């Protein structure tokens, strides 16, 4: 996927256009975006392009796009957990954690900075570790309520 396609993909997912994904044999997929005026086609090449699609879908909360790709391809979602946490998309966070994937420490930090207690509790439930560094940084950035919540969890 070239840089222009990457920007176009970001634009369409972030603006919630209807997305149809069609399988083209086994070599590539085509994503077709429709709005009322234009339609666009992007050719999706395997791993890296699929990761980009999942990253944007996690950031903007489109769980159906993520499910489409994980049902068709053997891919990990570790990299998408932080994006789902940034967007506070608990359903996507749950999907990733239930697959046993994700970088829990960085995702926990994001949830703490965004002050999303439900997300914090979910990450801790799935094994995120409350480190001294995390407590120090949360306290340093003035998240007193989150700091107290984390200390109760230890």
Coordinates of N, CA and C in Angstrom, one line a residue:
X1 N 0.9 -1.2 0.0 CA 0.0 0.0 0.0 C 0.9 1.2 0.0
X2 N 0.7 2.1 -1.0 CA 1.6 3.3 -1.0 C 1.1 4.3 0.0
X3 N 1.8 5.4 0.1 CA 1.5 6.5 1.0 C 0.2 7.1 0.8
X4 N -0.2 7.3 -0.5 CA -1.5 7.9 -0.8 C -2.6 7.0 -0.4
X5 N -2.5 5.7 -0.6 CA -3.5 4.8 -0.2 C -3.6 4.7 1.3
X6 N -2.5 4.8 2.0 CA -2.5 4.8 3.5 C -3.3 6.0 4.0
X7 N -3.0 7.2 3.4 CA -3.8 8.4 3.8 C -5.2 8.3 3.5
X8 N -5.6 7.7 2.3 CA -6.9 7.6 2.0 C -7.7 6.6 2.9
X9 N -7.0 5.5 3.2 CA -7.5 4.5 4.2 C -7.8 5.2 5.5
X10 N -6.9 6.0 6.0 CA -7.1 6.7 7.3 C -8.3 7.6 7.2
X11 N -8.4 8.3 6.1 CA -9.5 9.3 5.9 C -10.8 8.6 5.9
X12 N -10.9 7.5 5.2 CA -12.2 6.8 5.1 C -12.6 6.2 6.5
X13 N -11.7 5.5 7.1 CA -12.1 4.9 8.4 C -12.4 5.9 9.4
X14 N -11.6 7.0 9.5 CA -11.8 8.0 10.5 C -13.1 8.8 10.3
X15 N -13.6 8.8 9.1 CA -14.8 9.5 8.8 C -16.1 8.6 8.7
X16 N -15.9 7.4 9.1 CA -17.0 6.4 9.2 C -17.8 6.2 7.9
X17 N -17.1 6.0 6.8 CA -17.7 5.7 5.6 C -18.0 4.2 5.6
X18 N -19.0 3.8 4.8 CA -19.4 2.4 4.8 C -18.3 1.6 4.0
X19 N -17.9 0.5 4.6 CA -16.7 -0.2 4.1 C -17.2 -1.6 3.6
X20 N -16.9 -1.9 2.4 CA -17.2 -3.3 1.9 C -15.9 -3.9 1.6
X21 N -15.7 -5.1 2.1 CA -14.4 -5.8 1.9 C -14.7 -7.0 1.1
X22 N -14.0 -7.1 0.0 CA -14.3 -8.2 -1.0 C -13.0 -9.0 -1.1
X23 N -13.1 -10.3 -1.1 CA -12.0 -11.2 -1.3 C -11.7 -11.3 -2.8
X24 N -10.4 -11.1 -3.1 CA -10.0 -11.3 -4.5 C -9.0 -12.5 -4.5
X25 N -9.5 -13.6 -4.8 CA -8.7 -14.9 -4.8 C -7.9 -15.0 -3.5
X26 N -6.7 -15.3 -3.6 CA -5.9 -15.4 -2.4 C -4.8 -14.4 -2.4
X27 N -4.7 -13.5 -3.4 CA -3.5 -12.6 -3.5 C -3.7 -11.3 -2.8
X28 N -4.9 -10.8 -2.8 CA -5.2 -9.5 -2.2 C -6.7 -9.3 -1.9
X29 N -7.0 -8.4 -1.1 CA -8.4 -8.0 -0.9 C -8.5 -6.5 -1.4
X30 N -9.7 -6.2 -1.8 CA -9.9 -4.8 -2.2 C -10.9 -4.2 -1.2
X31 N -10.6 -3.0 -0.7 CA -11.6 -2.3 0.1 C -12.2 -1.3 -0.7
X32 N -13.5 -1.3 -0.8 CA -14.2 -0.3 -1.6 C -15.0 0.6 -0.7
X33 N -14.7 1.9 -0.8 CA -15.4 2.9 0.0 C -16.4 3.7 -0.8
X34 N -17.6 3.8 -0.3 CA -18.7 4.5 -0.9 C -19.1 5.7 -0.1
X35 N -19.2 6.8 -0.7 CA -20.0 7.9 -0.2 C -21.0 8.3 -1.2
X36 N -21.7 9.3 -1.0 CA -22.8 9.6 -2.0 C -22.3 10.2 -3.3
X37 N -21.1 10.6 -3.3 CA -20.6 11.2 -4.5 C -19.6 10.3 -5.3
X38 N -18.7 9.7 -4.5 CA -17.6 9.0 -5.2 C -17.5 7.6 -4.6
X39 N -16.8 6.7 -5.3 CA -16.4 5.4 -4.7 C -14.9 5.3 -5.0
X40 N -14.2 4.6 -4.1 CA -12.7 4.5 -4.3 C -12.4 3.0 -4.0
X41 N -11.3 2.6 -4.7 CA -10.8 1.2 -4.4 C -9.4 1.3 -4.0
X42 N -9.1 0.5 -3.0 CA -7.7 0.4 -2.5 C -7.4 -1.1 -2.5
X43 N -6.2 -1.4 -3.0 CA -5.8 -2.8 -3.0 C -5.0 -3.0 -1.7
X44 N -5.4 -4.1 -1.0 CA -4.8 -4.4 0.3 C -3.9 -5.5 0.1
X45 N -2.6 -5.3 0.3 CA -1.6 -6.4 0.3 C -1.5 -6.9 1.7
X46 N -1.2 -8.1 1.8 CA -1.3 -8.9 3.1 C -0.9 -8.2 4.4
X47 N 0.1 -8.7 5.1 CA 0.4 -8.4 6.5 C 0.4 -6.9 6.9
X48 N 1.2 -6.1 6.3 CA 1.4 -4.7 6.7 C 0.1 -3.9 6.5
X49 N -0.5 -4.1 5.3 CA -1.7 -3.3 5.1 C -2.9 -3.8 6.0
X50 N -2.9 -5.0 6.3 CA -4.0 -5.5 7.2 C -3.7 -4.9 8.6
X51 N -2.4 -4.8 9.0 CA -2.1 -4.2 10.3 C -2.6 -2.8 10.3
X52 N -2.4 -2.0 9.2 CA -2.8 -0.6 9.1 C -4.3 -0.6 9.3
X53 N -5.0 -1.4 8.6 CA -6.5 -1.4 8.7 C -7.0 -1.7 10.1
X54 N -6.3 -2.7 10.7 CA -6.7 -3.0 12.1 C -6.4 -1.9 13.1
X55 N -5.2 -1.3 12.9 CA -4.8 -0.2 13.7 C -5.9 1.0 13.7
X56 N -6.3 1.4 12.5 CA -7.3 2.4 12.3 C -8.6 2.0 12.9
X57 N -9.0 0.7 12.6 CA -10.3 0.2 13.1 C -10.3 0.2 14.6
X58 N -9.2 -0.2 15.2 CA -9.1 -0.2 16.7 C -9.2 1.2 17.2
X59 N -8.5 2.2 16.6 CA -8.5 3.6 17.0 C -9.9 4.2 17.0
X60 N -10.7 3.8 15.9 CA -12.0 4.4 15.7 C -13.2 3.6 16.1
X61 N -12.9 2.4 16.6 CA -13.9 1.5 17.2 C -14.7 0.7 16.3
X62 N -14.1 0.3 15.1 CA -14.9 -0.5 14.2 C -14.5 -2.0 14.4
X63 N -15.2 -2.6 15.3 CA -14.9 -4.0 15.7 C -15.2 -4.9 14.5
X64 N -16.1 -4.6 13.7 CA -16.5 -5.5 12.6 C -15.3 -5.7 11.6
X65 N -14.6 -4.6 11.4 CA -13.4 -4.7 10.5 C -12.4 -5.6 11.1
X66 N -12.2 -5.4 12.4 CA -11.2 -6.3 13.1 C -11.6 -7.7 13.0
X67 N -12.9 -8.0 13.3 CA -13.4 -9.4 13.3 C -13.2 -10.0 11.9
X68 N -13.5 -9.2 10.9 CA -13.3 -9.6 9.5 C -11.9 -10.2 9.3
X69 N -10.9 -9.4 9.6 CA -9.6 -9.8 9.4 C -9.1 -10.9 10.3
X70 N -9.5 -11.0 11.5 CA -9.0 -12.0 12.4 C -9.7 -13.4 12.1
X71 N -10.9 -13.3 11.5 CA -11.6 -14.5 11.1 C -11.0 -15.1 9.8
X72 N -10.3 -14.3 9.0 CA -9.7 -14.7 7.7 C -8.2 -15.0 7.8
X73 N -7.5 -14.3 8.6 CA -6.1 -14.4 8.6 C -5.5 -14.7 10.0
X74 N -4.4 -15.4 10.0 CA -3.8 -15.7 11.3 C -2.9 -14.5 11.6
X75 N -3.4 -13.5 12.3 CA -2.7 -12.3 12.7 C -2.8 -12.0 14.2
X76 N -1.8 -11.4 14.7 CA -1.9 -11.0 16.2 C -2.3 -9.6 16.2
X77 N -2.9 -9.2 17.4 CA -3.5 -7.9 17.5 C -2.7 -7.1 18.6
X78 N -1.5 -7.5 19.0 CA -0.8 -6.8 20.0 C -0.7 -5.3 19.8
X79 N -0.3 -5.0 18.6 CA -0.1 -3.5 18.3 C -1.4 -2.7 18.3
X80 N -2.6 -3.4 18.2 CA -3.8 -2.6 18.2 C -4.4 -2.3 19.6
X81 N -3.9 -2.9 20.6 CA -4.4 -2.7 21.9 C -4.3 -1.3 22.4
X82 N -3.1 -0.7 22.2 CA -2.9 0.7 22.5 C -3.9 1.6 21.8
X83 N -4.1 1.3 20.5 CA -5.0 2.2 19.8 C -6.5 2.1 20.3
X84 N -6.9 0.9 20.7 CA -8.2 0.7 21.2 C -8.3 1.4 22.6
X85 N -7.2 1.4 23.4 CA -7.2 2.1 24.6 C -7.3 3.6 24.4
X86 N -6.6 4.1 23.4 CA -6.6 5.5 23.2 C -8.0 6.0 22.8
X87 N -8.8 5.1 22.1 CA -10.1 5.5 21.7 C -11.2 5.1 22.8
X88 N -10.7 4.4 23.8 CA -11.6 3.9 24.9 C -12.7 3.0 24.3
X89 N -12.3 2.1 23.5 CA -13.2 1.1 22.9 C -13.1 -0.2 23.6
X90 N -13.8 -0.4 24.7 CA -13.7 -1.5 25.6 C -14.0 -2.8 24.9
X91 N -15.0 -2.8 23.9 CA -15.3 -4.0 23.2 C -14.1 -4.6 22.4
X92 N -13.4 -3.7 21.8 CA -12.2 -4.1 21.1 C -11.1 -4.5 22.1
X93 N -10.9 -3.8 23.1 CA -9.9 -4.2 24.2 C -10.2 -5.6 24.7
X94 N -11.5 -5.8 25.0 CA -11.9 -7.2 25.4 C -11.6 -8.2 24.4
X95 N -11.9 -8.0 23.1 CA -11.6 -8.9 22.0 C -10.1 -9.3 22.0
X96 N -9.3 -8.3 22.1 CA -7.8 -8.5 22.0 C -7.3 -9.2 23.3
X97 N -7.8 -8.8 24.4 CA -7.3 -9.5 25.7 C -7.8 -10.9 25.8
X98 N -9.0 -11.2 25.3 CA -9.6 -12.5 25.3 C -8.8 -13.5 24.4
X99 N -8.1 -12.9 23.4 CA -7.2 -13.7 22.5 C -5.9 -13.9 23.2
X100 N -5.6 -13.3 24.4 CA -4.4 -13.4 25.0 C -3.3 -12.6 24.4
X101 N -3.6 -11.5 23.8 CA -2.7 -10.6 23.1 C -2.7 -9.2 23.7
X102 N -1.6 -8.5 23.4 CA -1.6 -7.1 23.8 C -0.4 -6.8 24.7
X103 N 0.0 -5.5 24.5 CA 1.1 -5.0 25.4 C 0.4 -4.3 26.6
X104 N 0.3 -5.1 27.7 CA -0.5 -4.6 28.8 C 0.1 -3.4 29.5
X105 N 1.4 -3.3 29.7 CA 1.9 -2.2 30.5 C 1.7 -0.9 29.8
X106 N 2.0 -0.8 28.5 CA 1.8 0.5 27.8 C 0.3 0.8 27.7
X107 N -0.5 -0.2 27.5 CA -2.0 0.0 27.4 C -2.5 0.5 28.8
X108 N -2.0 0.0 29.9 CA -2.4 0.4 31.2 C -2.0 1.9 31.4
X109 N -0.8 2.2 31.0 CA -0.4 3.6 31.1 C -1.4 4.6 30.3
X110 N -1.7 4.2 29.1 CA -2.7 5.0 28.3 C -4.0 5.1 29.0
X111 N -4.5 4.0 29.5 CA -5.8 4.0 30.2 C -5.7 4.9 31.5
X112 N -4.6 4.9 32.2 CA -4.4 5.8 33.4 C -4.4 7.2 33.0
X113 N -3.6 7.6 32.0 CA -3.5 9.0 31.5 C -4.9 9.5 31.1
X114 N -5.6 8.6 30.4 CA -6.9 9.0 29.9 C -8.0 9.0 31.0
X115 N -7.6 8.4 32.2 CA -8.5 8.3 33.4 C -9.7 7.5 33.1
X116 N -9.5 6.4 32.5 CA -10.6 5.4 32.2 C -10.6 4.3 33.2
X117 N -11.3 4.4 34.3 CA -11.2 3.4 35.3 C -11.7 2.0 34.9
X118 N -12.8 2.0 34.1 CA -13.3 0.7 33.6 C -12.2 0.0 32.8
X119 N -11.5 0.7 32.0 CA -10.5 0.2 31.1 C -9.3 -0.3 32.0
X120 N -9.0 0.5 33.0 CA -7.9 0.2 33.9 C -8.2 -1.2 34.6
X121 N -9.4 -1.3 35.1 CA -9.8 -2.5 35.8 C -9.7 -3.7 34.9
X122 N -10.2 -3.5 33.7 CA -10.2 -4.6 32.7 C -8.7 -5.1 32.4
X123 N -7.8 -4.2 32.2 CA -6.4 -4.5 31.9 C -5.8 -5.2 33.1
X124 N -6.1 -4.7 34.3 CA -5.5 -5.3 35.5 C -6.1 -6.8 35.7
X125 N -7.3 -6.9 35.4 CA -8.0 -8.2 35.5 C -7.3 -9.2 34.5
X126 N -6.8 -8.7 33.4 CA -6.1 -9.6 32.4 C -4.6 -9.7 32.7
X127 N -4.1 -9.2 33.8 CA -2.7 -9.4 34.1 C -1.8 -8.2 34.0
X128 N -2.3 -7.0 33.7 CA -1.5 -5.8 33.6 C -0.8 -5.6 35.0
X129 N 0.4 -5.3 35.0 CA 1.2 -5.1 36.2 C 1.3 -3.7 36.6
X130 N 1.0 -3.4 37.8 CA 1.1 -2.0 38.4 C 2.5 -1.8 38.9
X131 N 3.3 -1.2 38.1 CA 4.7 -1.0 38.5 C 4.9 0.3 39.3
X132 N 6.1 0.4 39.9 CA 6.4 1.6 40.6 C 6.6 2.8 39.6
X133 N 7.1 2.5 38.5 CA 7.3 3.5 37.4 C 5.9 4.0 37.0
X134 N 4.9 3.1 36.8 CA 3.6 3.6 36.5 C 3.0 4.5 37.5
X135 N 3.1 4.1 38.8 CA 2.6 4.9 39.9 C 3.3 6.2 40.0
X136 N 4.6 6.2 39.8 CA 5.4 7.5 39.8 C 4.9 8.4 38.7
X137 N 4.8 7.9 37.5 CA 4.3 8.7 36.3 C 2.9 9.3 36.5
X138 N 2.0 8.4 37.0 CA 0.6 8.9 37.2 C 0.6 10.0 38.2
X139 N 1.3 9.8 39.3 CA 1.4 10.8 40.3 C 2.0 12.1 39.8
X140 N 3.1 11.9 39.1 CA 3.8 13.1 38.5 C 2.9 13.9 37.6
X141 N 2.0 13.3 36.8 CA 1.2 14.0 35.9 C -0.1 14.4 36.5
X142 N -0.3 14.3 37.8 CA -1.4 14.8 38.6 C -2.7 14.0 38.5
X143 N -2.6 12.8 38.2 CA -3.8 11.9 38.2 C -4.0 11.3 39.6
X144 N -4.4 12.1 40.5 CA -4.5 11.6 41.9 C -5.6 10.6 42.1
X145 N -6.7 10.7 41.5 CA -7.8 9.7 41.6 C -7.4 8.4 41.1
X146 N -6.7 8.4 39.9 CA -6.2 7.2 39.3 C -5.1 6.5 40.2
X147 N -4.2 7.4 40.7 CA -3.2 6.9 41.6 C -3.8 6.1 42.8
X148 N -4.8 6.7 43.4 CA -5.4 6.1 44.6 C -6.1 4.8 44.2
X149 N -6.7 4.8 43.0 CA -7.4 3.6 42.5 C -6.4 2.5 42.3
X150 N -5.2 2.8 41.7 CA -4.2 1.8 41.4 C -3.6 1.2 42.7
X151 N -3.4 2.1 43.7 CA -2.8 1.7 45.0 C -3.8 0.7 45.7
X152 N -5.1 0.9 45.5 CA -6.1 -0.1 46.1 C -6.0 -1.4 45.4
X153 N -5.5 -1.5 44.2 CA -5.5 -2.7 43.4 C -4.3 -3.6 43.8
X154 N -3.3 -3.0 44.4 CA -2.0 -3.7 44.7 C -2.3 -4.7 45.9

